[in-house]
């Protein structure tokens, strides 16, 4: 199996109007990153490269004027030494590359950004260069520079992928990459740097009505579901704790009158914890009271039944 770690540089962010202007990749084969596998090529777009794009990667129209077009250049991405070789792809924030590649290539992708979010959730940033320095990756400084160029970024992504493979299998990384990105903290707004649990329900519901990424909306819905589940669990725990207290109190009732007085005094607590007819907890409580009443009567205690007492 070959994992082809790739990067593309483009003239913008919208594949409907913007074009790939550089591609580069390295191969990971047999668990090793092969420096000799590098392929890198400029790609000649149909339109001039906007200055704002050149300001990021410093690729200009002069650089690409003699390069192959995308219709020809993309094919290098699927060429292998052996036609039967299994080929998987990897990229950092792979959803960006896939905007241009999905119509052409059908294969498993590993997104090292999504994988790093799960493997090292507490990093200050999960950008490729930030991870490089945070984890002190053993990257060749010559091959890794300059940033925002297809070859160096593909190389550094490959180094990161090798680090990830020390902790997870290829299958796990592919599975993580197919799922939404998992965020554990905010990187914007008034809760910047804080965990999702720090935000109030109002803020999270506000996010659901705004134009956030699908990854963020999925995380918000997951956090709200977690809270709903936690609230239900807290209620269940409280009901169980009440039943435990009742189990301790019932044997201390010395007469039917004591039992019925205790039951009457507990009306507010029963209501608070949702002990109403038709619930399992209600049936358990009433059954325990009835059993205690029967035991008291059989022991010769006087019968005393005020209205509303358990039967």
Coordinates of N, CA, C and O in Angstrom, one line a residue, residues 104-239:
X104 N -12.3 13.7 -9.7 CA -11.4 12.9 -10.5 C -10.9 11.6 -9.8 O -10.6 10.7 -10.5
X105 N -10.7 11.6 -8.5 CA -10.1 10.5 -7.8 C -11.1 10.0 -6.8 O -11.6 10.7 -5.9
X106 N -11.3 8.7 -6.8 CA -12.2 8.0 -5.8 C -11.2 7.1 -5.0 O -10.8 6.0 -5.5
X107 N -10.9 7.5 -3.8 CA -10.0 6.7 -3.0 C -10.2 7.2 -1.5 O -10.8 8.2 -1.2
X108 N -9.6 6.4 -0.6 CA -9.6 6.7 0.8 C -8.7 7.9 1.0 O -7.6 7.9 0.5
X109 N -9.1 8.9 1.8 CA -8.3 10.0 2.2 C -8.1 10.0 3.7 O -9.0 9.7 4.5
X110 N -6.8 10.4 4.1 CA -6.5 10.7 5.5 C -6.4 12.2 5.6 O -5.6 12.8 4.9
X111 N -7.1 12.8 6.5 CA -7.0 14.2 6.8 C -6.1 14.3 8.1 O -6.6 14.0 9.2
X112 N -4.9 14.8 7.9 CA -4.0 14.9 9.1 C -4.5 15.9 10.1 O -4.2 15.9 11.3
X113 N -5.2 16.9 9.6 CA -5.8 17.9 10.5 C -6.9 17.3 11.4 O -6.8 17.5 12.6
X114 N -7.8 16.6 10.8 CA -8.8 16.0 11.6 C -8.2 14.9 12.6 O -8.6 14.8 13.8
X115 N -7.2 14.2 12.1 CA -6.6 13.2 13.0 C -5.8 13.9 14.1 O -5.8 13.4 15.2
X116 N -5.1 15.0 13.8 CA -4.4 15.7 14.9 C -5.3 16.3 15.9 O -5.0 16.3 17.1
X117 N -6.5 16.7 15.5 CA -7.5 17.3 16.4 C -7.9 16.2 17.5 O -8.1 16.5 18.6
X118 N -7.9 15.0 17.0 CA -8.3 13.9 17.9 C -7.1 13.4 18.7 O -7.3 13.1 19.9
X119 N -6.0 13.3 18.1 CA -4.8 12.7 18.8 C -4.2 13.7 19.8 O -3.8 13.3 20.9
X120 N -4.2 14.9 19.4 CA -3.6 16.0 20.3 C -4.6 17.1 20.5 O -4.3 18.2 20.0
X121 N -5.7 16.9 21.1 CA -6.7 17.9 21.2 C -6.3 19.2 21.9 O -6.9 20.3 21.7
X122 N -5.3 19.1 22.8 CA -4.9 20.3 23.6 C -3.9 21.2 23.0 O -3.5 22.2 23.6
X123 N -3.5 20.9 21.8 CA -2.5 21.8 21.1 C -3.2 23.2 20.9 O -4.4 23.3 20.7
X124 N -2.3 24.2 21.0 CA -2.9 25.6 20.9 C -3.4 25.8 19.5 O -4.4 26.5 19.3
X125 N -2.8 25.2 18.5 CA -3.2 25.3 17.1 C -3.0 24.0 16.4 O -2.1 23.3 16.7
X126 N -3.8 23.7 15.4 CA -3.7 22.5 14.6 C -3.3 22.8 13.2 O -3.5 22.0 12.3
X127 N -2.8 24.0 12.9 CA -2.2 24.3 11.6 C -1.0 23.4 11.4 O -0.3 23.0 12.4
X128 N -0.6 23.1 10.2 CA 0.5 22.2 9.9 C 1.8 22.7 10.5 O 2.5 22.0 11.2
X129 N 2.1 24.0 10.3 CA 3.3 24.6 10.9 C 3.3 24.6 12.4 O 4.3 24.4 13.0
X130 N 2.2 24.9 13.0 CA 2.1 25.0 14.4 C 2.3 23.6 15.0 O 3.0 23.4 16.0
X131 N 1.7 22.6 14.4 CA 1.9 21.2 14.9 C 3.4 20.8 14.8 O 4.0 20.1 15.7
X132 N 4.0 21.2 13.7 CA 5.4 20.9 13.5 C 6.3 21.3 14.7 O 7.1 20.5 15.2
X133 N 6.1 22.5 15.1 CA 6.9 23.0 16.2 C 6.4 22.6 17.6 O 7.2 22.3 18.5
X134 N 5.1 22.4 17.7 CA 4.6 22.0 19.0 C 5.0 20.5 19.3 O 5.3 20.2 20.5
X135 N 5.0 19.7 18.3 CA 5.4 18.3 18.5 C 6.9 18.1 18.3 O 7.4 16.9 18.5
X136 N 7.6 19.1 17.9 CA 9.0 19.0 17.5 C 9.3 17.9 16.5 O 10.1 17.0 16.7
X137 N 8.5 17.9 15.5 CA 8.6 16.9 14.4 C 10.0 16.9 13.8 O 10.6 18.0 13.6
X138 N 10.6 15.8 13.5 CA 11.9 15.7 12.9 C 11.8 15.9 11.4 O 12.0 15.0 10.6
X139 N 11.6 17.1 11.0 CA 11.5 17.5 9.6 C 12.8 18.1 9.1 O 13.4 18.9 9.8
X140 N 13.1 17.7 7.9 CA 14.3 18.2 7.3 C 14.0 19.7 6.9 O 13.0 20.0 6.2
X141 N 14.7 20.7 7.5 CA 14.4 22.1 7.3 C 14.5 22.5 5.8 O 13.8 23.5 5.5
X142 N 15.3 21.8 5.0 CA 15.3 22.2 3.6 C 14.1 21.7 2.9 O 13.5 22.5 2.1
X143 N 13.7 20.5 3.1 CA 12.5 19.9 2.4 C 11.2 20.6 2.9 O 10.3 20.6 2.1
X144 N 11.2 21.1 4.1 CA 10.0 21.6 4.7 C 9.8 23.1 4.3 O 8.7 23.6 4.7
X145 N 10.7 23.7 3.6 CA 10.6 25.1 3.3 C 10.5 25.3 1.8 O 11.2 24.6 1.1
X146 N 9.9 26.4 1.4 CA 9.1 27.4 2.1 C 7.7 26.9 2.4 O 7.2 26.0 1.6
X147 N 7.0 27.4 3.4 CA 5.6 27.0 3.6 C 4.7 27.5 2.5 O 5.1 28.5 1.8
X148 N 3.5 27.0 2.4 CA 2.5 27.3 1.4 C 3.0 27.1 -0.1 O 2.6 27.8 -1.0
X149 N 3.9 26.1 -0.2 CA 4.2 25.6 -1.5 C 3.9 24.1 -1.5 O 4.1 23.4 -0.4
X150 N 3.5 23.5 -2.6 CA 3.0 22.2 -2.6 C 4.0 21.1 -2.2 O 3.6 20.2 -1.4
X151 N 5.2 21.2 -2.7 CA 6.2 20.1 -2.3 C 6.5 20.2 -0.8 O 6.4 19.2 -0.1
X152 N 7.0 21.3 -0.2 CA 7.3 21.4 1.2 C 6.1 21.1 2.1 O 6.3 20.4 3.1
X153 N 4.9 21.5 1.7 CA 3.8 21.2 2.6 C 3.4 19.8 2.5 O 3.0 19.2 3.6
X154 N 3.5 19.1 1.4 CA 3.3 17.7 1.3 C 4.3 16.9 2.1 O 4.0 15.9 2.8
X155 N 5.6 17.4 2.0 CA 6.6 16.7 2.8 C 6.3 16.8 4.3 O 6.3 15.8 5.0
X156 N 6.0 18.0 4.8 CA 5.7 18.2 6.2 C 4.5 17.4 6.7 O 4.4 16.8 7.7
X157 N 3.5 17.3 5.8 CA 2.3 16.6 6.1 C 2.7 15.1 6.2 O 2.1 14.4 7.1
X158 N 3.6 14.6 5.4 CA 4.0 13.2 5.5 C 4.7 12.9 6.8 O 4.5 11.9 7.4
X159 N 5.6 13.9 7.2 CA 6.2 13.7 8.5 C 5.2 13.6 9.6 O 5.3 12.8 10.6
X160 N 4.2 14.5 9.6 CA 3.1 14.5 10.6 C 2.4 13.1 10.5 O 2.1 12.5 11.6
X161 N 2.1 12.6 9.3 CA 1.4 11.4 9.2 C 2.2 10.2 9.8 O 1.6 9.3 10.5
X162 N 3.5 10.2 9.6 CA 4.3 9.2 10.2 C 4.2 9.2 11.8 O 4.1 8.2 12.4
X163 N 4.1 10.4 12.3 CA 3.9 10.6 13.8 C 2.6 10.0 14.2 O 2.5 9.3 15.2
X164 N 1.6 10.3 13.4 CA 0.2 9.8 13.7 C 0.2 8.3 13.7 O -0.5 7.7 14.5
X165 N 0.9 7.7 12.7 CA 0.9 6.3 12.6 C 1.6 5.6 13.7 O 1.5 4.3 13.9
X166 N 2.3 6.3 14.6 CA 2.9 5.7 15.8 C 1.8 5.4 16.8 O 2.0 4.7 17.7
X167 N 0.7 6.1 16.6 CA -0.4 6.0 17.6 C -1.6 5.3 17.1 O -2.4 4.8 17.9
X168 N -1.9 5.4 15.8 CA -3.1 4.9 15.3 C -2.9 4.1 14.0 O -1.9 4.3 13.3
X169 N -3.8 3.2 13.7 CA -3.7 2.5 12.4 C -4.2 3.3 11.2 O -4.9 4.3 11.4
X170 N -3.8 2.9 10.1 CA -4.3 3.6 8.8 C -5.8 3.5 8.8 O -6.5 4.5 8.5
X171 N -6.4 2.4 9.2 CA -7.8 2.2 9.2 C -8.5 3.2 10.1 O -9.6 3.8 9.7
X172 N -7.9 3.4 11.3 CA -8.5 4.4 12.2 C -8.4 5.8 11.7 O -9.4 6.6 11.7
X173 N -7.3 6.2 11.1 CA -7.1 7.5 10.5 C -8.1 7.8 9.3 O -8.6 8.9 9.2
X174 N -8.3 6.7 8.5 CA -9.3 6.9 7.4 C -10.7 7.1 8.0 O -11.4 7.9 7.5
X175 N -11.0 6.3 9.0 CA -12.3 6.5 9.7 C -12.5 7.8 10.3 O -13.6 8.5 10.1
X176 N -11.5 8.3 11.0 CA -11.6 9.7 11.6 C -11.8 10.7 10.5 O -12.5 11.7 10.7
X177 N -11.1 10.5 9.4 CA -11.1 11.5 8.3 C -12.5 11.6 7.6 O -12.8 12.6 7.0
X178 N -13.2 10.5 7.7 CA -14.5 10.5 7.0 C -15.6 11.1 7.9 O -16.7 11.3 7.5
X179 N -15.3 11.4 9.2 CA -16.2 11.9 10.1 C -16.0 13.4 10.3 O -14.9 13.9 9.9
X180 N -16.9 14.1 10.9 CA -16.7 15.6 11.1 C -15.4 15.8 12.0 O -15.1 14.9 12.8
X181 N -14.8 16.9 11.9 CA -13.7 17.3 12.8 C -14.2 17.5 14.2 O -15.3 18.0 14.4
X182 N -13.5 17.0 15.2 CA -13.9 17.0 16.6 C -13.2 18.2 17.2 O -12.0 18.2 17.4
X183 N -14.0 19.2 17.7 CA -13.4 20.3 18.4 C -13.7 20.2 19.9 O -14.8 19.9 20.3
X184 N -12.6 20.5 20.6 CA -12.8 20.4 22.1 C -12.8 21.8 22.7 O -13.1 22.0 23.9
X185 N -12.4 22.8 21.9 CA -12.4 24.2 22.5 C -12.7 25.2 21.3 O -12.5 24.9 20.1
X186 N -13.1 26.4 21.7 CA -13.4 27.4 20.8 C -12.1 28.1 20.3 O -11.2 28.2 21.1
X187 N -12.1 28.5 19.0 CA -11.0 29.2 18.5 C -11.4 30.6 18.0 O -10.8 31.2 17.2
X188 N -12.5 31.1 18.6 CA -13.1 32.4 18.2 C -14.0 32.9 19.3 O -14.4 32.1 20.1
X189 N -14.4 34.2 19.2 CA -15.4 34.7 20.0 C -15.1 34.8 21.5 O -14.0 34.7 21.9
X190 N -16.2 35.1 22.2 CA -16.0 35.4 23.6 C -15.6 34.2 24.5 O -15.1 34.3 25.6
X191 N -15.7 32.9 23.9 CA -15.2 31.7 24.6 C -13.9 31.2 24.0 O -13.6 30.1 24.2
X192 N -13.2 32.1 23.2 CA -12.0 31.7 22.6 C -11.0 31.0 23.6 O -10.7 31.6 24.6
X193 N -10.5 29.8 23.2 CA -9.6 29.1 24.1 C -10.3 28.3 25.2 O -9.6 27.5 25.9
X194 N -11.6 28.4 25.3 CA -12.3 27.6 26.4 C -13.0 26.4 25.8 O -13.3 26.4 24.6
X195 N -13.2 25.4 26.6 CA -13.9 24.2 26.1 C -15.3 24.5 25.7 O -15.9 25.5 26.2
X196 N -15.9 23.6 24.9 CA -17.3 23.8 24.4 C -18.2 23.8 25.6 O -19.3 24.5 25.6
X197 N -17.9 23.1 26.6 CA -18.7 23.1 27.8 C -18.9 24.4 28.5 O -19.8 24.6 29.3
X198 N -18.0 25.4 28.2 CA -18.0 26.7 28.9 C -19.1 27.6 28.3 O -19.6 28.5 29.0
X199 N -19.6 27.3 27.1 CA -20.6 28.1 26.5 C -22.0 27.8 27.0 O -22.3 26.6 27.3
X200 N -22.8 28.8 27.2 CA -24.2 28.5 27.6 C -25.0 28.0 26.5 O -24.7 28.2 25.3
X201 N -26.2 27.4 26.8 CA -27.1 26.9 25.8 C -27.5 28.0 24.8 O -27.6 27.7 23.6
X202 N -27.7 29.2 25.3 CA -28.1 30.3 24.4 C -27.1 30.5 23.3 O -27.4 30.7 22.1
X203 N -25.8 30.6 23.6 CA -24.8 30.8 22.7 C -24.7 29.7 21.6 O -24.6 29.9 20.4
X204 N -24.8 28.4 22.1 CA -24.7 27.3 21.2 C -25.9 27.3 20.2 O -25.8 27.0 19.0
X205 N -27.1 27.6 20.7 CA -28.3 27.6 19.9 C -28.2 28.8 18.9 O -28.7 28.7 17.8
X206 N -27.5 29.9 19.3 CA -27.3 31.0 18.4 C -26.4 30.5 17.2 O -26.6 30.9 16.1
X207 N -25.4 29.8 17.6 CA -24.5 29.2 16.5 C -25.2 28.4 15.5 O -24.9 28.5 14.3
X208 N -26.2 27.6 16.0 CA -26.9 26.8 15.0 C -27.7 27.6 14.0 O -28.0 27.0 12.9
X209 N -28.0 28.8 14.3 CA -28.7 29.6 13.3 C -27.8 30.5 12.5 O -28.3 31.3 11.7
X210 N -26.5 30.3 12.6 CA -25.6 31.1 11.8 C -24.8 30.3 10.8 O -24.9 29.0 10.8
X211 N -24.0 30.9 10.0 CA -23.4 30.2 8.8 C -22.0 29.7 9.3 O -21.0 30.1 8.7
X212 N -22.0 28.8 10.3 CA -20.8 28.2 10.7 C -20.6 26.9 9.8 O -21.5 26.4 9.2
X213 N -19.4 26.4 9.8 CA -19.1 25.2 9.0 C -19.9 24.0 9.5 O -20.3 24.0 10.7
X214 N -20.0 23.0 8.6 CA -20.7 21.8 9.0 C -20.0 21.1 10.2 O -20.7 20.5 11.1
X215 N -18.7 21.2 10.2 CA -17.9 20.6 11.3 C -18.3 21.3 12.7 O -18.6 20.6 13.7
X216 N -18.4 22.6 12.6 CA -18.8 23.3 13.9 C -20.2 23.1 14.3 O -20.5 22.8 15.4
X217 N -21.1 23.0 13.3 CA -22.5 22.8 13.6 C -22.7 21.4 14.2 O -23.5 21.2 15.1
X218 N -21.9 20.4 13.7 CA -22.0 19.0 14.2 C -21.5 19.0 15.7 O -22.1 18.3 16.5
X219 N -20.4 19.7 16.0 CA -19.9 19.8 17.3 C -20.9 20.5 18.3 O -21.0 20.0 19.4
X220 N -21.5 21.5 17.8 CA -22.5 22.2 18.7 C -23.7 21.3 19.0 O -24.1 21.2 20.1
X221 N -24.2 20.6 18.0 CA -25.3 19.6 18.2 C -24.9 18.5 19.1 O -25.6 18.1 20.0
X222 N -23.6 18.1 19.0 CA -23.1 17.0 19.9 C -23.0 17.5 21.3 O -23.4 16.8 22.2
X223 N -22.6 18.7 21.5 CA -22.5 19.3 22.9 C -23.8 19.4 23.5 O -24.0 19.1 24.7
X224 N -24.8 19.9 22.7 CA -26.2 20.1 23.3 C -26.8 18.7 23.6 O -27.5 18.6 24.6
X225 N -26.5 17.7 22.7 CA -27.0 16.4 23.0 C -26.3 15.8 24.3 O -27.0 15.1 25.1
X226 N -25.0 16.1 24.4 CA -24.3 15.6 25.6 C -25.0 16.2 26.9 O -25.2 15.5 27.9
X227 N -25.3 17.5 26.8 CA -25.9 18.1 28.0 C -27.3 17.6 28.3 O -27.6 17.4 29.4
X228 N -28.0 17.3 27.2 CA -29.4 16.8 27.4 C -29.3 15.4 28.0 O -30.0 15.0 29.0
X229 N -28.3 14.6 27.5 CA -28.1 13.3 28.1 C -27.6 13.3 29.5 O -28.0 12.6 30.4
X230 N -26.7 14.3 29.8 CA -26.2 14.5 31.2 C -27.3 14.9 32.1 O -27.4 14.5 33.3
X231 N -28.2 15.8 31.6 CA -29.3 16.2 32.5 C -30.2 15.1 32.8 O -30.7 14.9 34.0
X232 N -30.5 14.2 31.8 CA -31.4 13.1 32.0 C -30.7 12.1 33.0 O -31.4 11.5 33.9
X233 N -29.4 11.9 32.8 CA -28.7 11.0 33.7 C -28.7 11.5 35.1 O -28.8 10.8 36.1
X234 N -28.5 12.9 35.3 CA -28.6 13.5 36.6 C -29.9 13.2 37.3 O -30.0 13.0 38.5
X235 N -31.0 13.4 36.5 CA -32.3 13.1 37.0 C -32.5 11.6 37.5 O -33.0 11.3 38.5
X236 N -32.0 10.7 36.6 CA -32.0 9.3 37.0 C -31.2 9.0 38.2 O -31.7 8.2 39.1
X237 N -30.1 9.6 38.3 CA -29.2 9.4 39.5 C -29.9 10.0 40.8 O -29.9 9.3 41.9
X238 N -30.6 11.1 40.6 CA -31.3 11.7 41.8 C -32.5 10.8 42.2 O -32.8 10.6 43.4
X239 N -33.2 10.2 41.2 CA -34.3 9.3 41.5 C -33.8 8.1 42.3 O -34.4 7.6 43.2

